[in-house]
Amino acid sequence: MITELNKNNFYKCKSLINENGQLEGKAIIERMNPGRIFVDNPFSPKTGLIWLGNNDGFLFFGNEENDNFNKEINAFIDTVIIPEAKEVNIFWFEAMGNHPKWNQTIKNLFAHRQLKSWNQKVYQLQNNNYNVKSEPTIDQDYTVFELEKVLSENNKKQNIEFLHSKILEFWSSIEQFLNNGIGYCVIYRNQIVRICFSGFVVENYHCVNIETLSAHQGKKLAQAVAFHFVQECLKNKQIPYWDCMEENTASNIVAKNTGFTNVFDYNGYYFSFK
């Protein structure tokens, strides 16, 4: 029977996770970032499903041929996942496999649900192949600040709640982020218009998350905050990690222009709850 695993027992899943897979799953299993885990057996799990704490999808891990888990997963989604997802305005099931063998299993399990797919690209940046030396030029009305400074000032920015809400999508508290993550933002006339921060963290890997206000897109602000984020990572011997959809042309361009290298790709699958 598929059950939710108590957070104190997340460590039981550590040996099941693919070391070369997505950073997000590792961060949740290590309880650095919030998330929920559902497993076939809470005492000795063999297969599981991670619900990412930022509500950005579900990650299958472990044995993809586990009949007990696979026979129950559709009913579990219908009776547990869908009702809870709708309460937080999620109307799609977006799934990824923690290793490539899950791809065919996911296709088989959800073939009756009008399953569709997309491609995801993962980039990393190592100090020994980094060659971007100069900060991107942006309009003088925009200024880059470290998030720690902005957060310490608290409500002095017009839309500080925008920053708080984005950080809390990934972290259990602002304090937890400040203790473990890094980030920068762009200020325009006392308003936060672009942020780049650690969404997930595992050991010395920091997963980039970039958010912007639509009115300020197309001004090289993403490249500017990404530059500062990378500089901070490299200074502290940390490894920046960038995960984005292949069809997100702008994000892929910023990653490459900032010096990231594509290290692996994976498939995502989705179907509607409607």
Short mmCIF file of C-alpha atoms in Angstrom, two decimals:
data_model
loop_
_atom_site.label_atom_id
_atom_site.label_comp_id
_atom_site.label_asym_id
_atom_site.label_seq_id
_atom_site.Cartn_x
_atom_site.Cartn_y
_atom_site.Cartn_z
CA MET A 1 0.00 0.00 0.00
CA ILE A 2 1.38 3.41 -0.98
CA THR A 3 1.74 5.61 2.09
CA GLU A 4 3.28 8.96 2.94
CA LEU A 5 6.68 8.68 4.58
CA ASN A 6 7.34 10.58 7.79
CA LYS A 7 10.02 13.23 7.29
CA ASN A 8 12.13 11.61 9.99
CA ASN A 9 12.35 8.54 7.75
CA PHE A 10 13.32 10.25 4.50
CA TYR A 11 16.84 8.89 4.99
CA LYS A 12 15.50 5.44 4.09
CA CYS A 13 15.19 6.62 0.48
CA LYS A 14 18.74 7.90 0.14
CA SER A 15 20.09 4.65 -1.31
CA LEU A 16 17.27 4.58 -3.89
CA ILE A 17 18.04 7.93 -5.47
CA ASN A 18 20.09 8.15 -8.65
CA GLU A 19 23.31 9.99 -7.84
CA ASN A 20 23.41 11.31 -11.41
CA GLY A 21 19.76 12.39 -11.39
CA GLN A 22 17.95 15.61 -10.56
CA LEU A 23 19.20 17.73 -7.69
CA GLU A 24 15.67 18.45 -6.43
CA GLY A 25 15.01 14.90 -5.27
CA LYS A 26 18.26 14.72 -3.32
CA ALA A 27 17.54 18.06 -1.61
CA ILE A 28 14.15 16.86 -0.37
CA ILE A 29 15.36 13.45 0.78
CA GLU A 30 18.13 15.20 2.74
CA ARG A 31 15.46 17.57 4.13
CA MET A 32 17.26 20.67 2.97
CA ASN A 33 14.16 21.74 1.01
CA PRO A 34 10.51 20.97 1.76
CA GLY A 35 8.66 18.19 -0.02
CA ARG A 36 6.63 15.03 0.54
CA ILE A 37 7.51 11.40 -0.20
CA PHE A 38 5.13 8.52 -0.86
CA VAL A 39 6.54 4.97 -0.84
CA ASP A 40 5.49 1.37 -1.32
CA ASN A 41 6.66 0.34 2.15
CA PRO A 42 7.44 2.84 4.95
CA PHE A 43 9.72 0.36 6.75
CA SER A 44 11.79 -0.76 3.75
CA PRO A 45 10.92 1.32 0.67
CA LYS A 46 11.87 0.11 -2.79
CA THR A 47 9.97 2.63 -4.93
CA GLY A 48 8.66 6.11 -4.29
CA LEU A 49 7.17 9.35 -5.51
CA ILE A 50 8.42 12.78 -4.39
CA TRP A 51 6.03 15.73 -4.45
CA LEU A 52 8.34 18.72 -4.87
CA GLY A 53 7.76 21.30 -2.16
CA ASN A 54 7.50 24.14 -4.66
CA ASN A 55 4.63 22.27 -6.37
CA ASP A 56 6.68 22.02 -9.55
CA GLY A 57 6.03 18.36 -10.19
CA PHE A 58 6.47 14.77 -9.02
CA LEU A 59 9.61 12.65 -9.18
CA PHE A 60 9.48 8.84 -9.42
CA PHE A 61 12.49 7.07 -7.93
CA GLY A 62 13.69 3.61 -7.04
CA ASN A 63 12.64 0.35 -8.73
CA GLU A 64 10.56 1.15 -11.81
CA GLU A 65 9.45 -2.50 -12.09
CA ASN A 66 7.87 -2.69 -8.64
CA ASP A 67 4.49 -4.29 -9.42
CA ASN A 68 2.98 -3.54 -6.02
CA PHE A 69 3.68 0.16 -6.39
CA ASN A 70 2.80 0.39 -10.08
CA LYS A 71 -0.56 -1.37 -9.65
CA GLU A 72 -1.61 1.12 -6.96
CA ILE A 73 -0.25 4.40 -8.31
CA ASN A 74 -3.21 5.37 -10.53
CA ALA A 75 -5.76 4.85 -7.76
CA PHE A 76 -3.45 6.69 -5.33
CA ILE A 77 -3.24 9.66 -7.68
CA ASP A 78 -7.02 9.73 -8.09
CA THR A 79 -7.88 9.46 -4.40
CA VAL A 80 -4.99 11.27 -2.69
CA ILE A 81 -2.92 13.41 -5.07
CA ILE A 82 -5.66 14.97 -7.20
CA PRO A 83 -7.89 16.20 -4.32
CA GLU A 84 -4.92 17.72 -2.48
CA ALA A 85 -3.45 19.22 -5.65
CA LYS A 86 -6.71 20.93 -6.55
CA GLU A 87 -6.81 22.54 -3.11
CA VAL A 88 -3.61 24.42 -4.03
CA ASN A 89 -4.79 25.17 -7.60
CA ILE A 90 -2.75 22.49 -9.35
CA PHE A 91 -4.63 20.89 -12.23
CA TRP A 92 -1.84 18.96 -13.94
CA PHE A 93 0.22 15.96 -12.93
CA GLU A 94 3.79 16.63 -14.06
CA ALA A 95 6.03 13.62 -13.62
CA MET A 96 9.71 12.86 -14.11
CA GLY A 97 11.77 9.73 -13.59
CA ASN A 98 14.86 9.89 -11.42
CA HIS A 99 16.60 7.59 -13.90
CA PRO A 100 15.92 6.90 -17.62
CA LYS A 101 14.31 3.48 -17.07
CA TRP A 102 11.32 5.27 -15.56
CA ASN A 103 10.44 6.82 -18.94
CA GLN A 104 8.83 3.72 -20.40
CA THR A 105 7.18 2.83 -17.09
CA ILE A 106 5.57 6.28 -16.87
CA LYS A 107 4.34 5.97 -20.45
CA ASN A 108 2.80 2.57 -19.67
CA LEU A 109 1.25 3.60 -16.36
CA PHE A 110 -0.48 6.69 -17.72
CA ALA A 111 -1.15 5.73 -21.35
CA HIS A 112 -4.90 6.03 -20.71
CA ARG A 113 -4.62 9.63 -19.45
CA GLN A 114 -3.74 11.45 -22.70
CA LEU A 115 -0.14 11.67 -21.57
CA LYS A 116 2.10 14.32 -23.15
CA SER A 117 5.80 15.02 -22.71
CA TRP A 118 8.52 17.66 -22.80
CA ASN A 119 12.32 17.75 -22.65
CA GLN A 120 14.35 19.22 -19.81
CA LYS A 121 17.98 20.33 -19.88
CA VAL A 122 20.39 20.41 -16.95
CA TYR A 123 23.46 22.63 -16.93
CA GLN A 124 26.37 22.94 -14.52
CA LEU A 125 29.27 25.33 -14.27
CA GLN A 126 32.73 24.40 -13.10
CA ASN A 127 35.42 26.93 -12.22
CA ASN A 128 37.99 25.31 -14.52
CA ASN A 129 35.92 25.97 -17.67
CA TYR A 130 34.41 29.33 -16.72
CA ASN A 131 35.45 32.11 -19.08
CA VAL A 132 32.90 34.90 -18.54
CA LYS A 133 35.02 37.63 -16.99
CA SER A 134 32.95 40.80 -17.28
CA GLU A 135 29.58 41.68 -15.80
CA PRO A 136 26.79 42.18 -18.40
CA THR A 137 25.95 45.84 -18.97
CA ILE A 138 22.46 46.89 -17.89
CA ASP A 139 20.66 50.24 -17.86
CA GLN A 140 21.89 52.56 -15.11
CA ASP A 141 18.39 52.73 -13.60
CA TYR A 142 18.82 49.09 -12.53
CA THR A 143 21.06 48.04 -9.62
CA VAL A 144 22.08 44.55 -8.48
CA PHE A 145 21.94 43.80 -4.74
CA GLU A 146 22.71 40.74 -2.65
CA LEU A 147 19.50 39.22 -1.27
CA GLU A 148 20.89 39.01 2.25
CA LYS A 149 21.15 42.82 2.32
CA VAL A 150 17.66 43.34 0.87
CA LEU A 151 16.08 40.85 3.28
CA SER A 152 17.81 42.46 6.27
CA GLU A 153 16.19 45.77 5.31
CA ASN A 154 12.85 43.93 5.36
CA ASN A 155 9.99 46.20 4.23
CA LYS A 156 12.00 49.03 2.71
CA LYS A 157 11.35 47.76 -0.83
CA GLN A 158 7.90 48.37 -2.33
CA ASN A 159 7.28 44.73 -3.17
CA ILE A 160 9.32 42.85 -0.56
CA GLU A 161 6.43 40.37 -0.36
CA PHE A 162 7.25 39.31 -3.94
CA LEU A 163 10.71 38.26 -2.80
CA HIS A 164 9.41 36.54 0.34
CA SER A 165 6.79 34.56 -1.58
CA LYS A 166 9.27 33.30 -4.17
CA ILE A 167 11.81 32.18 -1.57
CA LEU A 168 9.12 30.43 0.49
CA GLU A 169 8.07 28.41 -2.55
CA PHE A 170 11.39 26.56 -2.16
CA TRP A 171 12.36 27.00 1.48
CA SER A 172 10.58 26.35 4.78
CA SER A 173 11.57 29.81 6.06
CA ILE A 174 13.54 32.92 5.10
CA GLU A 175 16.03 32.03 7.83
CA GLN A 176 16.55 28.57 6.34
CA PHE A 177 17.32 30.19 2.98
CA LEU A 178 19.74 32.71 4.48
CA ASN A 179 21.59 29.93 6.31
CA ASN A 180 21.97 27.70 3.25
CA GLY A 181 21.30 29.59 0.00
CA ILE A 182 22.61 32.59 -1.86
CA GLY A 183 20.99 35.06 -4.20
CA TYR A 184 20.87 38.44 -5.91
CA CYS A 185 18.17 40.76 -7.16
CA VAL A 186 17.79 43.76 -9.44
CA ILE A 187 16.18 46.90 -8.01
CA TYR A 188 14.43 49.49 -10.16
CA ARG A 189 13.09 52.60 -8.42
CA ASN A 190 12.85 50.84 -5.05
CA GLN A 191 11.10 47.85 -6.60
CA ILE A 192 12.48 44.30 -6.91
CA VAL A 193 12.14 43.37 -10.59
CA ARG A 194 14.41 40.33 -10.99
CA ILE A 195 15.72 37.73 -8.56
CA CYS A 196 18.17 34.85 -8.86
CA PHE A 197 18.62 32.54 -5.88
CA SER A 198 19.34 29.00 -4.72
CA GLY A 199 16.10 27.09 -5.20
CA PHE A 200 17.46 23.73 -4.05
CA VAL A 201 20.77 22.97 -2.34
CA VAL A 202 22.61 19.66 -1.94
CA GLU A 203 26.09 19.77 -0.44
CA ASN A 204 27.96 22.34 -2.59
CA TYR A 205 25.46 22.30 -5.49
CA HIS A 206 23.11 25.27 -5.82
CA CYS A 207 20.16 25.02 -8.19
CA VAL A 208 19.46 28.36 -9.88
CA ASN A 209 15.96 29.81 -9.77
CA ILE A 210 15.28 33.04 -11.64
CA GLU A 211 12.07 35.09 -11.41
CA THR A 212 11.17 38.38 -13.04
CA LEU A 213 8.40 40.93 -13.35
CA SER A 214 7.09 40.82 -16.93
CA ALA A 215 7.42 44.57 -17.46
CA HIS A 216 11.21 44.29 -17.14
CA GLN A 217 11.96 41.35 -19.43
CA GLY A 218 14.36 41.64 -22.35
CA LYS A 219 16.81 43.97 -20.60
CA LYS A 220 19.61 41.45 -19.84
CA LEU A 221 18.66 41.49 -16.16
CA ALA A 222 18.61 37.69 -15.95
CA GLN A 223 22.17 37.52 -17.24
CA ALA A 224 23.24 40.21 -14.79
CA VAL A 225 21.90 38.48 -11.66
CA ALA A 226 23.07 35.08 -12.94
CA PHE A 227 26.57 36.52 -13.33
CA HIS A 228 26.64 37.65 -9.69
CA PHE A 229 25.14 34.33 -8.54
CA VAL A 230 27.86 32.39 -10.36
CA GLN A 231 30.63 34.64 -9.06
CA GLU A 232 29.43 34.07 -5.49
CA CYS A 233 29.25 30.30 -6.03
CA LEU A 234 32.74 30.06 -7.49
CA LYS A 235 34.19 32.25 -4.76
CA ASN A 236 32.87 29.78 -2.17
CA LYS A 237 33.77 26.64 -4.18
CA GLN A 238 30.11 25.90 -4.88
CA ILE A 239 28.73 24.46 -8.12
CA PRO A 240 25.87 26.31 -9.87
CA TYR A 241 23.22 23.99 -11.32
CA TRP A 242 20.63 25.12 -13.89
CA ASP A 243 17.52 23.06 -14.81
CA CYS A 244 15.12 24.39 -17.47
CA MET A 245 12.75 23.27 -20.20
CA GLU A 246 14.31 22.81 -23.62
CA GLU A 247 11.59 24.98 -25.18
CA ASN A 248 12.46 27.87 -22.83
CA THR A 249 14.82 29.47 -25.33
CA ALA A 250 15.56 32.54 -23.22
CA SER A 251 16.58 30.51 -20.16
CA ASN A 252 18.85 28.23 -22.19
CA ILE A 253 20.55 31.23 -23.81
CA VAL A 254 21.17 32.90 -20.44
CA ALA A 255 22.63 29.67 -19.06
CA LYS A 256 25.02 29.28 -21.99
CA ASN A 257 25.98 32.97 -22.03
CA THR A 258 26.76 32.79 -18.32
CA GLY A 259 29.16 29.91 -18.90
CA PHE A 260 27.06 26.85 -18.07
CA THR A 261 27.55 23.53 -19.88
CA ASN A 262 24.76 21.05 -20.64
CA VAL A 263 25.52 17.90 -18.60
CA PHE A 264 22.39 15.81 -19.13
CA ASP A 265 18.80 15.90 -20.38
CA TYR A 266 15.70 14.12 -19.12
CA ASN A 267 12.05 13.72 -20.05
CA GLY A 268 9.01 15.11 -18.29
CA TYR A 269 5.44 13.87 -18.69
CA TYR A 270 2.11 15.47 -17.86
CA PHE A 271 -1.62 14.96 -17.98
CA SER A 272 -4.61 17.04 -16.92
CA PHE A 273 -6.71 16.37 -13.82
CA LYS A 274 -9.79 17.70 -15.63
#
